[in-house]
Amino acid sequence: AQSVTQLGSHVSVSEGALVLLRCNYSSSVPPYLFWYVQYPNQGLQLLLKYTSAATLVKGINGFEAEFKKSETSFHLTKPSAHMSDAAEYFCAVSLPTGNQFYFGTGTSLTVIP
Amino acid sequence: GAGVSQSPSNKVTEKGKDVELRCDPISGHTALYWYRQSLGQGLEFLIYFQGNSAPDKSGLPSDRFSAERTGGSVSTLTIQRTQQEDSAVYLCASSLLAGGGVDTQYFGPGTRLTVL
């Protein structure tokens, strides 16, 4: 079975500090991995996705994530947090076959001025 | 261009009433998904459409929940005899291709359902 675990339901960082949001997955086959962001009262928006090409994936708004098979992780990072990064972030996994996406429970990011 | 739209944006209903939630996907998108987002929970998969058919209904929580899609476009999620535990944000997403895998999902803003 597939599952996604996001450690830390709430993360606070100072403006300008490193953002690190953790995501671990379990999958019986090599998965595809996604990070989505949800701003207040909006739908989810794709930040980036891993599709078995480069293990370091760059997304929008300066975010990137690295696929580490040995650690079954796909952590999201940004070198310098901005106030506009405050939002809910969701990690998701899907399989090359099938039609389900499995989402984590989300991490709420607060940026402190 | 137009994204995924959902209506209503907010719905307050009384326990026991039926509700219908609507999703208009991006034009030309083959796949359509419904999710439920409860406070403190992740996104819970409800149902997936490929065209007008629903090959995967495994996520529907009970027989009070049903969904249909017509013309390969608009979808309606119906909840009969609503219960307080049905209160949540219901999100719809569409993707260009049929099926999951690598395809990006585009999400609507959701319908916030409150059952009193």
XYZ file of C-alpha atoms in Angstrom:
229
model
C 0.000 0.000 0.000
C 1.046 3.542 -0.613
C 1.178 6.226 2.023
C 2.623 9.638 2.655
C 3.843 11.019 5.963
C 4.497 14.670 6.560
C 6.385 15.254 9.781
C 5.298 18.413 11.537
C 1.793 19.686 11.003
C 2.993 23.211 11.777
C 6.336 24.773 10.920
C 7.403 28.312 11.752
C 10.417 30.039 10.250
C 11.726 33.568 10.297
C 11.634 35.608 7.135
C 14.857 34.943 5.240
C 15.506 31.619 6.964
C 15.680 28.195 5.372
C 12.399 26.404 4.803
C 12.434 22.617 5.215
C 9.200 20.644 4.986
C 9.531 16.894 5.369
C 7.824 14.184 3.382
C 8.364 10.444 3.545
C 6.526 7.908 1.484
C 6.015 4.203 1.265
C 5.437 2.540 -2.053
C 5.844 -0.914 -3.477
C 7.040 0.488 -6.807
C 8.950 3.625 -7.792
C 6.424 6.414 -7.383
C 5.827 9.822 -8.791
C 5.992 12.516 -6.125
C 4.383 15.920 -5.898
C 4.314 18.968 -3.683
C 1.224 21.168 -3.735
C 0.634 24.483 -1.990
C -2.717 25.757 -0.763
C -3.179 29.417 0.020
C -6.121 30.441 2.224
C -9.486 29.923 0.558
C -7.896 28.628 -2.618
C -7.455 25.272 -4.274
C -4.190 23.383 -4.369
C -1.518 24.512 -6.789
C 1.335 22.349 -8.039
C 4.762 23.450 -6.781
C 6.836 20.690 -8.347
C 6.838 17.028 -9.237
C 9.319 14.178 -9.504
C 8.863 11.888 -12.487
C 11.969 9.686 -12.348
C 14.222 12.070 -14.235
C 16.535 14.285 -12.191
C 16.394 13.583 -8.470
C 16.647 17.286 -7.633
C 13.502 19.001 -8.817
C 13.075 22.742 -9.042
C 9.640 24.252 -8.789
C 7.945 27.589 -8.702
C 8.622 30.388 -6.209
C 12.171 29.204 -5.491
C 11.187 25.846 -4.003
C 12.987 22.616 -4.731
C 12.820 19.032 -3.546
C 15.192 16.101 -3.691
C 14.110 12.518 -4.206
C 16.147 10.190 -2.003
C 15.228 6.597 -2.693
C 17.377 5.199 0.119
C 15.553 7.381 2.626
C 12.147 7.188 0.884
C 11.990 10.941 1.238
C 11.042 13.936 -0.859
C 11.656 16.931 1.382
C 10.774 20.420 0.195
C 13.220 23.268 0.705
C 13.625 26.951 -0.008
C 16.806 28.818 0.929
C 15.107 32.008 2.095
C 11.535 32.238 3.337
C 9.298 35.059 2.231
C 6.133 36.261 3.921
C 4.159 35.183 0.875
C 5.228 31.565 1.445
C 2.849 31.247 4.389
C 0.424 28.533 3.318
C -0.459 24.852 3.679
C 1.816 22.432 1.866
C 0.854 18.938 0.808
C 3.055 16.092 -0.359
C 1.469 13.501 -2.637
C 2.449 10.248 -4.296
C 1.057 8.414 -7.282
C 2.021 5.293 -9.160
C 2.904 4.851 -12.835
C -0.227 2.739 -13.116
C -3.532 3.386 -11.478
C -5.405 6.578 -10.894
C -5.111 7.471 -7.243
C -3.070 10.170 -5.660
C -2.212 9.720 -1.994
C -1.832 12.926 -0.023
C -0.158 13.643 3.266
C -1.969 15.478 6.035
C -0.285 18.748 5.186
C 2.138 21.136 6.856
C 1.105 24.658 7.717
C 3.991 27.061 7.198
C 4.109 30.302 9.173
C 6.672 32.949 8.285
C 7.614 35.287 11.102
C 8.663 38.819 10.138
C -7.487 30.632 -19.133
C -10.382 29.271 -17.099
C -9.457 26.933 -14.293
C -11.512 24.424 -12.369
C -14.579 26.017 -10.839
C -16.810 24.732 -8.079
C -20.180 25.824 -6.808
C -21.385 26.771 -4.358
C -18.334 28.070 -2.552
C -20.101 27.639 0.767
C -23.071 25.496 1.708
C -24.785 25.354 5.078
C -27.426 22.695 5.482
C -29.381 20.954 8.158
C -28.735 17.392 9.186
C -30.770 15.000 7.083
C -31.018 17.216 4.005
C -29.525 16.327 0.621
C -26.876 18.508 -1.016
C -25.400 18.736 -4.497
C -21.919 20.042 -5.171
C -20.883 20.992 -8.678
C -17.532 20.894 -10.432
C -16.659 22.398 -13.810
C -13.296 21.023 -14.915
C -10.874 22.598 -17.336
C -12.175 22.166 -20.862
C -10.707 19.092 -22.546
C -9.540 17.428 -19.349
C -10.348 13.733 -19.393
C -9.909 12.866 -15.741
C -11.823 14.344 -12.821
C -11.312 13.692 -9.124
C -13.265 14.479 -5.975
C -11.526 14.796 -2.600
C -12.672 15.630 0.898
C -10.527 17.800 3.158
C -11.449 17.738 6.827
C -9.880 19.902 9.506
C -6.501 18.480 10.437
C -6.719 15.785 7.779
C -5.096 15.427 4.426
C -7.015 15.072 1.242
C -9.224 12.006 1.252
C -9.817 10.519 -2.183
C -13.512 10.017 -2.929
C -13.978 9.143 -6.588
C -12.302 9.350 -9.971
C -13.884 9.796 -13.407
C -12.370 8.898 -16.744
C -14.646 10.580 -19.197
C -18.163 9.895 -17.922
C -17.365 6.604 -16.233
C -16.110 6.091 -12.715
C -13.687 3.155 -12.663
C -12.743 3.886 -9.087
C -15.413 4.622 -6.477
C -13.471 3.068 -3.641
C -13.187 6.263 -1.653
C -16.865 7.043 -1.268
C -17.464 6.847 2.501
C -20.972 5.416 2.374
C -23.914 4.796 0.091
C -25.180 8.268 0.955
C -22.487 9.606 -1.376
C -22.815 9.432 -5.143
C -21.378 11.272 -8.104
C -21.948 11.555 -11.789
C -20.324 13.223 -14.738
C -22.071 14.159 -17.937
C -20.756 15.086 -21.367
C -17.243 14.398 -20.199
C -17.385 17.714 -18.426
C -19.453 18.827 -15.431
C -19.582 16.589 -12.379
C -21.982 16.582 -9.459
C -21.285 15.084 -6.047
C -24.471 14.340 -4.134
C -24.661 13.657 -0.427
C -27.989 12.323 0.791
C -29.265 12.609 4.358
C -26.287 14.685 5.407
C -24.645 14.071 8.770
C -22.510 16.407 10.846
C -19.428 14.334 10.071
C -19.915 15.219 6.399
C -18.845 18.785 7.202
C -15.642 19.420 5.258
C -14.218 21.149 2.218
C -14.917 19.180 -0.931
C -12.278 19.669 -3.607
C -12.500 18.827 -7.260
C -9.514 18.407 -9.560
C -9.084 17.640 -13.225
C -6.184 16.451 -15.331
C -5.610 16.287 -19.038
C -4.957 12.593 -19.368
C -6.924 9.622 -18.205
C -5.449 8.272 -15.046
C -2.954 9.312 -12.416
C 0.695 8.626 -12.700
C 2.649 11.674 -13.736
C -0.221 13.887 -14.815
C -0.688 17.169 -12.948
C -4.010 17.752 -11.250
C -5.563 21.197 -11.323
C -7.701 21.944 -8.302
C -10.778 24.052 -7.854
C -11.213 26.359 -4.845
C -13.494 23.880 -3.103
C -16.946 23.894 -1.564
C -17.087 24.317 2.197
C -19.973 22.226 3.498
C -21.305 22.782 6.994
C -23.956 20.447 8.359
C -25.766 21.811 11.386
